[in-house]
Amino acid sequence: MDKLQAMTTFMRIVEAQSFSKAAETLSLPRSSVTTMIKNLEHELGAALLRRSTRTLSLTDAGERYYTSCRAILAEIARVESELSADAATPRGRVRADMPGVIGRAMVLPRLREFEQRFPGIELALGLSDRPADLIYDGIDCVIRTGALADSSLIARRLGELSWITCASPRYLKEYGEPDSVSALNDHRAINYISNATGRPLDWRFHVQGEDLTKTMPSRFSVNETEAYLQCGLEGLGLIQLSEFVALPYLKSGRLKEVLASARSSAVPVSIVYPHGRNASGATRTFVDWIAELFEQSDFKRGL
């Protein structure tokens, strides 16, 4: 038995709370994962997991073994990271997740450059507005916007995003331009549905030194940024999105900002990763490269 592989598999099962999910993130058949844990328990002479059709929990022996595995694998990762740092070319596989709009606008156009600079790193990129669970999904790092509630994550600040309210000339010609937040009651809005909650996001404004939110009624709602933008371009209603996304359309005249004096406060953009994986040389290299991209972009100016 490959003891290190068995220990890694056991930890992934505990963290994911699922044999199937652990097998998926490890790119192994579920049957292999099940057999590996059975063999490990047989070799140790102790049951590590309590399994039923709906729940998965650790036995007392499992809790002790999990604590030991975490310490052992963390030490191995630390040593390997130090060796990797000494190498001329970092190597490894990095799984990263980020909002689709950031990935398409900033990261994908620069992948050829990344490949040329770091040929030993394999990237698996997830572009989605769905918030990813780093531990459960087996992701090494993720770009997130807004305040970070999870203090167990290591975070590196990249910049800020400003959110603006805008509409197409077609909409403004038909419905006019709102001159205050209260005037929005007489306008049509497109709502953005949060992938985390399944509910429309409140609209955000900053008026007379105070941040405020407003619930907007809407006949149309979507849960993807490109679709949301398209609804605005079609003149179906007002939209509120990041200036980074809107900027090309503002320059071309296909969108116009409204209520600029009530623009909401900028929100932070960060790249985060779990403590357990912060020793990966390949992950650290990718994080540094992402920070370079943001440093060169308009995000530093709050776009």
CSV table of C-alpha atoms in Angstrom, one decimal:
chain,number,residue,atom,x,y,z
A,1,MET,CA,0.0,0.0,0.0
A,2,ASP,CA,1.2,3.5,-0.8
A,3,LYS,CA,0.8,4.9,2.7
A,4,LEU,CA,1.1,8.6,1.7
A,5,GLN,CA,-1.5,8.2,-0.9
A,6,ALA,CA,-3.8,6.4,1.6
A,7,MET,CA,-3.3,9.2,4.1
A,8,THR,CA,-4.0,11.9,1.5
A,9,THR,CA,-7.1,10.0,0.4
A,10,PHE,CA,-8.3,9.6,4.0
A,11,MET,CA,-7.8,13.4,4.6
A,12,ARG,CA,-9.7,14.3,1.5
A,13,ILE,CA,-12.6,12.1,2.4
A,14,VAL,CA,-12.8,13.7,5.8
A,15,GLU,CA,-12.6,17.2,4.4
A,16,ALA,CA,-15.1,16.6,1.6
A,17,GLN,CA,-17.4,14.5,3.8
A,18,SER,CA,-17.9,12.2,0.9
A,19,PHE,CA,-16.2,9.2,-0.7
A,20,SER,CA,-17.5,10.2,-4.1
A,21,LYS,CA,-16.4,13.8,-3.9
A,22,ALA,CA,-13.0,12.8,-2.7
A,23,ALA,CA,-12.6,10.4,-5.6
A,24,GLU,CA,-13.6,13.1,-8.0
A,25,THR,CA,-11.1,15.6,-6.7
A,26,LEU,CA,-8.3,13.0,-6.7
A,27,SER,CA,-9.2,11.8,-10.2
A,28,LEU,CA,-9.7,8.2,-8.9
A,29,PRO,CA,-12.5,5.7,-9.3
A,30,ARG,CA,-14.8,5.6,-6.2
A,31,SER,CA,-14.1,1.9,-5.9
A,32,SER,CA,-10.4,2.6,-5.6
A,33,VAL,CA,-10.9,5.1,-2.8
A,34,THR,CA,-13.2,2.7,-0.9
A,35,THR,CA,-10.7,-0.2,-1.2
A,36,MET,CA,-7.8,2.0,-0.2
A,37,ILE,CA,-9.6,3.1,3.1
A,38,LYS,CA,-10.7,-0.5,3.8
A,39,ASN,CA,-7.0,-1.7,3.4
A,40,LEU,CA,-5.8,1.2,5.5
A,41,GLU,CA,-8.2,0.3,8.3
A,42,HIS,CA,-7.2,-3.3,8.1
A,43,GLU,CA,-3.5,-2.5,8.3
A,44,LEU,CA,-4.1,-0.2,11.3
A,45,GLY,CA,-6.4,-2.6,13.0
A,46,ALA,CA,-8.9,0.1,13.7
A,47,ALA,CA,-12.0,1.6,12.1
A,48,LEU,CA,-11.4,5.2,11.1
A,49,LEU,CA,-14.8,6.2,9.7
A,50,ARG,CA,-18.5,5.6,10.6
A,51,ARG,CA,-20.4,5.3,7.4
A,52,SER,CA,-24.1,5.3,6.7
A,53,THR,CA,-26.3,6.1,3.7
A,54,ARG,CA,-26.4,9.8,4.7
A,55,THR,CA,-23.7,10.6,7.2
A,56,LEU,CA,-19.9,10.2,7.5
A,57,SER,CA,-18.1,10.8,10.8
A,58,LEU,CA,-14.8,10.0,12.4
A,59,THR,CA,-14.3,7.4,15.1
A,60,ASP,CA,-12.0,8.2,18.1
A,61,ALA,CA,-9.2,6.5,16.3
A,62,GLY,CA,-10.0,8.3,13.1
A,63,GLU,CA,-9.8,11.7,14.8
A,64,ARG,CA,-6.3,10.9,16.2
A,65,TYR,CA,-5.2,9.5,12.8
A,66,TYR,CA,-6.5,12.6,10.9
A,67,THR,CA,-4.6,14.9,13.2
A,68,SER,CA,-1.4,12.9,12.7
A,69,CYS,CA,-1.9,12.7,8.9
A,70,ARG,CA,-2.4,16.5,8.7
A,71,ALA,CA,0.8,17.2,10.6
A,72,ILE,CA,2.8,14.6,8.6
A,73,LEU,CA,1.6,15.7,5.2
A,74,ALA,CA,2.0,19.4,6.1
A,75,GLU,CA,5.6,18.8,7.0
A,76,ILE,CA,6.2,16.8,3.8
A,77,ALA,CA,4.6,19.7,1.8
A,78,ARG,CA,6.9,22.2,3.6
A,79,VAL,CA,10.0,20.3,2.7
A,80,GLU,CA,9.0,19.8,-0.9
A,81,SER,CA,8.1,23.4,-1.2
A,82,GLU,CA,11.6,24.5,0.0
A,83,LEU,CA,13.1,22.1,-2.5
A,84,SER,CA,10.8,23.4,-5.2
A,85,ALA,CA,11.7,27.0,-4.4
A,86,ASP,CA,15.3,26.2,-5.1
A,87,ALA,CA,14.5,24.8,-8.5
A,88,ALA,CA,14.9,27.0,-11.5
A,89,THR,CA,11.4,26.1,-12.9
A,90,PRO,CA,8.4,25.5,-10.5
A,91,ARG,CA,6.4,22.4,-11.4
A,92,GLY,CA,3.0,21.0,-10.4
A,93,ARG,CA,-0.7,21.3,-11.1
A,94,VAL,CA,-2.7,24.2,-9.9
A,95,ARG,CA,-6.5,24.3,-9.7
A,96,ALA,CA,-7.8,27.8,-9.6
A,97,ASP,CA,-11.3,29.3,-9.6
A,98,MET,CA,-12.4,32.8,-10.4
A,99,PRO,CA,-15.4,34.9,-11.6
A,100,GLY,CA,-15.9,34.3,-15.3
A,101,VAL,CA,-15.6,38.0,-16.2
A,102,ILE,CA,-12.2,38.3,-14.6
A,103,GLY,CA,-10.9,35.1,-16.1
A,104,ARG,CA,-12.0,36.0,-19.6
A,105,ALA,CA,-10.9,39.7,-19.5
A,106,MET,CA,-7.6,39.3,-17.6
A,107,VAL,CA,-6.3,35.7,-17.3
A,108,LEU,CA,-7.2,33.9,-20.5
A,109,PRO,CA,-5.6,36.5,-22.8
A,110,ARG,CA,-2.3,36.1,-20.9
A,111,LEU,CA,-2.1,32.3,-20.7
A,112,ARG,CA,0.4,32.0,-23.5
A,113,GLU,CA,2.7,34.3,-21.5
A,114,PHE,CA,2.2,32.2,-18.4
A,115,GLU,CA,3.1,29.0,-20.3
A,116,GLN,CA,6.2,30.5,-21.7
A,117,ARG,CA,7.4,31.7,-18.2
A,118,PHE,CA,6.3,28.6,-16.3
A,119,PRO,CA,6.3,25.6,-18.6
A,120,GLY,CA,6.3,23.2,-15.7
A,121,ILE,CA,3.0,24.3,-14.3
A,122,GLU,CA,-0.3,22.8,-15.4
A,123,LEU,CA,-3.4,25.0,-14.8
A,124,ALA,CA,-6.9,23.8,-14.4
A,125,LEU,CA,-9.1,27.0,-14.4
A,126,GLY,CA,-12.7,27.2,-13.3
A,127,LEU,CA,-14.5,30.3,-14.6
A,128,SER,CA,-17.8,30.6,-12.8
A,129,ASP,CA,-20.0,33.1,-10.8
A,130,ARG,CA,-20.7,30.2,-8.5
A,131,PRO,CA,-18.8,30.5,-5.2
A,132,ALA,CA,-16.4,27.6,-4.9
A,133,ASP,CA,-15.6,25.7,-1.7
A,134,LEU,CA,-11.9,25.3,-1.7
A,135,ILE,CA,-11.7,22.3,0.6
A,136,TYR,CA,-14.8,20.4,-0.7
A,137,ASP,CA,-13.9,21.1,-4.4
A,138,GLY,CA,-10.2,20.4,-4.0
A,139,ILE,CA,-9.2,23.9,-5.3
A,140,ASP,CA,-5.8,25.4,-4.6
A,141,CYS,CA,-6.7,29.1,-4.9
A,142,VAL,CA,-9.7,31.3,-5.8
A,143,ILE,CA,-10.2,34.9,-6.7
A,144,ARG,CA,-13.0,36.5,-4.7
A,145,THR,CA,-14.7,39.9,-4.5
A,146,GLY,CA,-16.1,41.5,-1.4
A,147,ALA,CA,-15.3,41.0,2.2
A,148,LEU,CA,-13.9,37.6,3.3
A,149,ALA,CA,-15.8,36.1,6.1
A,150,ASP,CA,-13.7,32.9,6.4
A,151,SER,CA,-10.7,33.8,8.6
A,152,SER,CA,-9.2,30.3,8.1
A,153,LEU,CA,-8.1,31.4,4.5
A,154,ILE,CA,-4.9,33.1,3.6
A,155,ALA,CA,-5.8,36.2,1.6
A,156,ARG,CA,-3.8,38.4,-0.7
A,157,ARG,CA,-5.4,41.7,-1.7
A,158,LEU,CA,-5.3,42.4,-5.4
A,159,GLY,CA,-7.2,45.6,-5.9
A,160,GLU,CA,-10.8,46.9,-5.9
A,161,LEU,CA,-13.9,46.8,-8.0
A,162,SER,CA,-16.3,49.8,-8.4
A,163,TRP,CA,-19.9,49.0,-9.1
A,164,ILE,CA,-21.9,51.4,-11.3
A,165,THR,CA,-25.5,51.7,-12.4
A,166,CYS,CA,-26.0,52.0,-16.1
A,167,ALA,CA,-28.4,51.6,-19.0
A,168,SER,CA,-28.4,51.5,-22.8
A,169,PRO,CA,-29.3,54.6,-24.9
A,170,ARG,CA,-32.4,52.7,-26.1
A,171,TYR,CA,-33.7,52.3,-22.5
A,172,LEU,CA,-32.9,55.9,-21.6
A,173,LYS,CA,-34.7,57.2,-24.7
A,174,GLU,CA,-37.8,55.2,-23.7
A,175,TYR,CA,-37.9,55.6,-19.9
A,176,GLY,CA,-35.6,58.6,-19.2
A,177,GLU,CA,-32.7,58.9,-16.8
A,178,PRO,CA,-33.3,58.6,-13.0
A,179,ASP,CA,-32.0,61.7,-11.2
A,180,SER,CA,-32.0,60.1,-7.7
A,181,VAL,CA,-32.1,56.7,-6.0
A,182,SER,CA,-35.7,57.2,-5.0
A,183,ALA,CA,-36.5,57.8,-8.7
A,184,LEU,CA,-35.6,54.2,-9.4
A,185,ASN,CA,-39.1,53.3,-8.2
A,186,ASP,CA,-40.4,54.5,-11.6
A,187,HIS,CA,-37.9,52.5,-13.6
A,188,ARG,CA,-37.3,49.0,-14.9
A,189,ALA,CA,-34.4,46.9,-13.5
A,190,ILE,CA,-32.6,43.7,-14.4
A,191,ASN,CA,-31.8,41.7,-11.2
A,192,TYR,CA,-28.8,39.5,-10.8
A,193,ILE,CA,-29.5,36.2,-9.0
A,194,SER,CA,-26.8,35.2,-6.5
A,195,ASN,CA,-25.5,31.7,-7.1
A,196,ALA,CA,-24.8,31.4,-3.4
A,197,THR,CA,-28.3,32.1,-2.2
A,198,GLY,CA,-30.5,31.8,-5.3
A,199,ARG,CA,-32.0,35.2,-4.5
A,200,PRO,CA,-31.6,38.5,-6.4
A,201,LEU,CA,-28.8,40.7,-5.1
A,202,ASP,CA,-29.8,44.1,-3.5
A,203,TRP,CA,-28.7,47.2,-5.4
A,204,ARG,CA,-25.9,49.2,-3.7
A,205,PHE,CA,-25.5,52.9,-3.5
A,206,HIS,CA,-23.6,55.6,-1.5
A,207,VAL,CA,-25.6,58.6,-0.7
A,208,GLN,CA,-24.6,61.6,1.5
A,209,GLY,CA,-21.7,59.6,3.0
A,210,GLU,CA,-23.7,56.5,3.8
A,211,ASP,CA,-23.9,53.1,2.1
A,212,LEU,CA,-27.4,51.9,1.4
A,213,THR,CA,-29.0,49.0,-0.3
A,214,LYS,CA,-32.3,48.9,-2.3
A,215,THR,CA,-34.4,45.9,-3.4
A,216,MET,CA,-35.4,46.4,-7.0
A,217,PRO,CA,-38.5,44.8,-8.5
A,218,SER,CA,-37.8,43.2,-11.8
A,219,ARG,CA,-39.5,41.4,-14.7
A,220,PHE,CA,-36.2,39.8,-15.7
A,221,SER,CA,-33.5,38.2,-13.6
A,222,VAL,CA,-30.4,36.2,-14.6
A,223,ASN,CA,-27.5,34.4,-12.7
A,224,GLU,CA,-24.6,34.9,-15.1
A,225,THR,CA,-22.6,38.1,-15.8
A,226,GLU,CA,-22.5,37.9,-19.6
A,227,ALA,CA,-26.3,37.3,-19.7
A,228,TYR,CA,-26.9,40.2,-17.3
A,229,LEU,CA,-24.8,42.5,-19.4
A,230,GLN,CA,-26.6,41.4,-22.6
A,231,CYS,CA,-30.0,42.2,-21.0
A,232,GLY,CA,-28.8,45.8,-20.3
A,233,LEU,CA,-27.4,46.2,-23.8
A,234,GLU,CA,-30.8,45.1,-25.2
A,235,GLY,CA,-32.5,47.9,-23.3
A,236,LEU,CA,-34.5,45.7,-21.0
A,237,GLY,CA,-33.8,47.7,-17.9
A,238,LEU,CA,-31.1,49.3,-15.7
A,239,ILE,CA,-28.2,47.1,-14.6
A,240,GLN,CA,-25.6,47.4,-11.9
A,241,LEU,CA,-22.3,45.8,-12.5
A,242,SER,CA,-18.6,46.4,-12.1
A,243,GLU,CA,-17.0,49.3,-14.0
A,244,PHE,CA,-14.4,46.8,-15.2
A,245,VAL,CA,-17.0,44.9,-17.1
A,246,ALA,CA,-18.9,48.0,-18.3
A,247,LEU,CA,-15.9,50.1,-19.3
A,248,PRO,CA,-15.6,49.0,-23.0
A,249,TYR,CA,-19.4,49.6,-23.5
A,250,LEU,CA,-19.2,53.0,-21.8
A,251,LYS,CA,-16.4,54.0,-24.1
A,252,SER,CA,-18.3,52.8,-27.2
A,253,GLY,CA,-21.6,54.5,-26.1
A,254,ARG,CA,-23.5,51.2,-25.9
A,255,LEU,CA,-24.0,51.9,-22.1
A,256,LYS,CA,-24.3,55.1,-20.1
A,257,GLU,CA,-23.7,55.5,-16.4
A,258,VAL,CA,-26.5,56.9,-14.4
A,259,LEU,CA,-26.6,58.0,-10.7
A,260,ALA,CA,-22.9,58.5,-10.8
A,261,SER,CA,-23.1,60.7,-7.7
A,262,ALA,CA,-24.6,57.7,-5.8
A,263,ARG,CA,-22.0,55.2,-7.0
A,264,SER,CA,-21.5,52.5,-4.3
A,265,SER,CA,-18.3,52.1,-2.4
A,266,ALA,CA,-15.6,49.9,-4.1
A,267,VAL,CA,-15.3,46.3,-2.9
A,268,PRO,CA,-11.9,44.5,-2.5
A,269,VAL,CA,-10.7,41.7,-4.8
A,270,SER,CA,-8.5,39.1,-3.2
A,271,ILE,CA,-6.9,35.8,-4.1
A,272,VAL,CA,-7.3,33.2,-1.3
A,273,TYR,CA,-6.1,29.7,-0.5
A,274,PRO,CA,-6.4,27.3,2.5
A,275,HIS,CA,-3.6,27.2,5.1
A,276,GLY,CA,-3.0,23.5,4.3
A,277,ARG,CA,-1.9,24.2,0.7
A,278,ASN,CA,0.0,27.5,1.1
A,279,ALA,CA,3.3,25.6,0.8
A,280,SER,CA,2.8,24.6,-2.9
A,281,GLY,CA,5.5,26.2,-5.0
A,282,ALA,CA,3.3,26.0,-8.1
A,283,THR,CA,0.4,27.6,-6.3
A,284,ARG,CA,2.6,30.4,-4.9
A,285,THR,CA,4.0,31.1,-8.4
A,286,PHE,CA,0.4,31.3,-9.9
A,287,VAL,CA,-0.7,33.6,-7.1
A,288,ASP,CA,2.3,35.9,-7.7
A,289,TRP,CA,1.6,35.9,-11.4
A,290,ILE,CA,-2.1,36.9,-10.8
A,291,ALA,CA,-0.9,39.7,-8.5
A,292,GLU,CA,1.3,41.0,-11.4
A,293,LEU,CA,-1.7,41.0,-13.7
A,294,PHE,CA,-3.8,43.0,-11.3
A,295,GLU,CA,-0.9,45.4,-10.6
A,296,GLN,CA,-0.7,46.2,-14.4
A,297,SER,CA,-4.5,46.5,-14.7
A,298,ASP,CA,-7.0,49.2,-13.8
A,299,PHE,CA,-8.1,47.3,-10.7
A,300,LYS,CA,-5.5,49.4,-8.7
A,301,ARG,CA,-7.6,52.4,-9.6
A,302,GLY,CA,-10.8,50.8,-8.4
A,303,LEU,CA,-12.2,49.6,-11.7
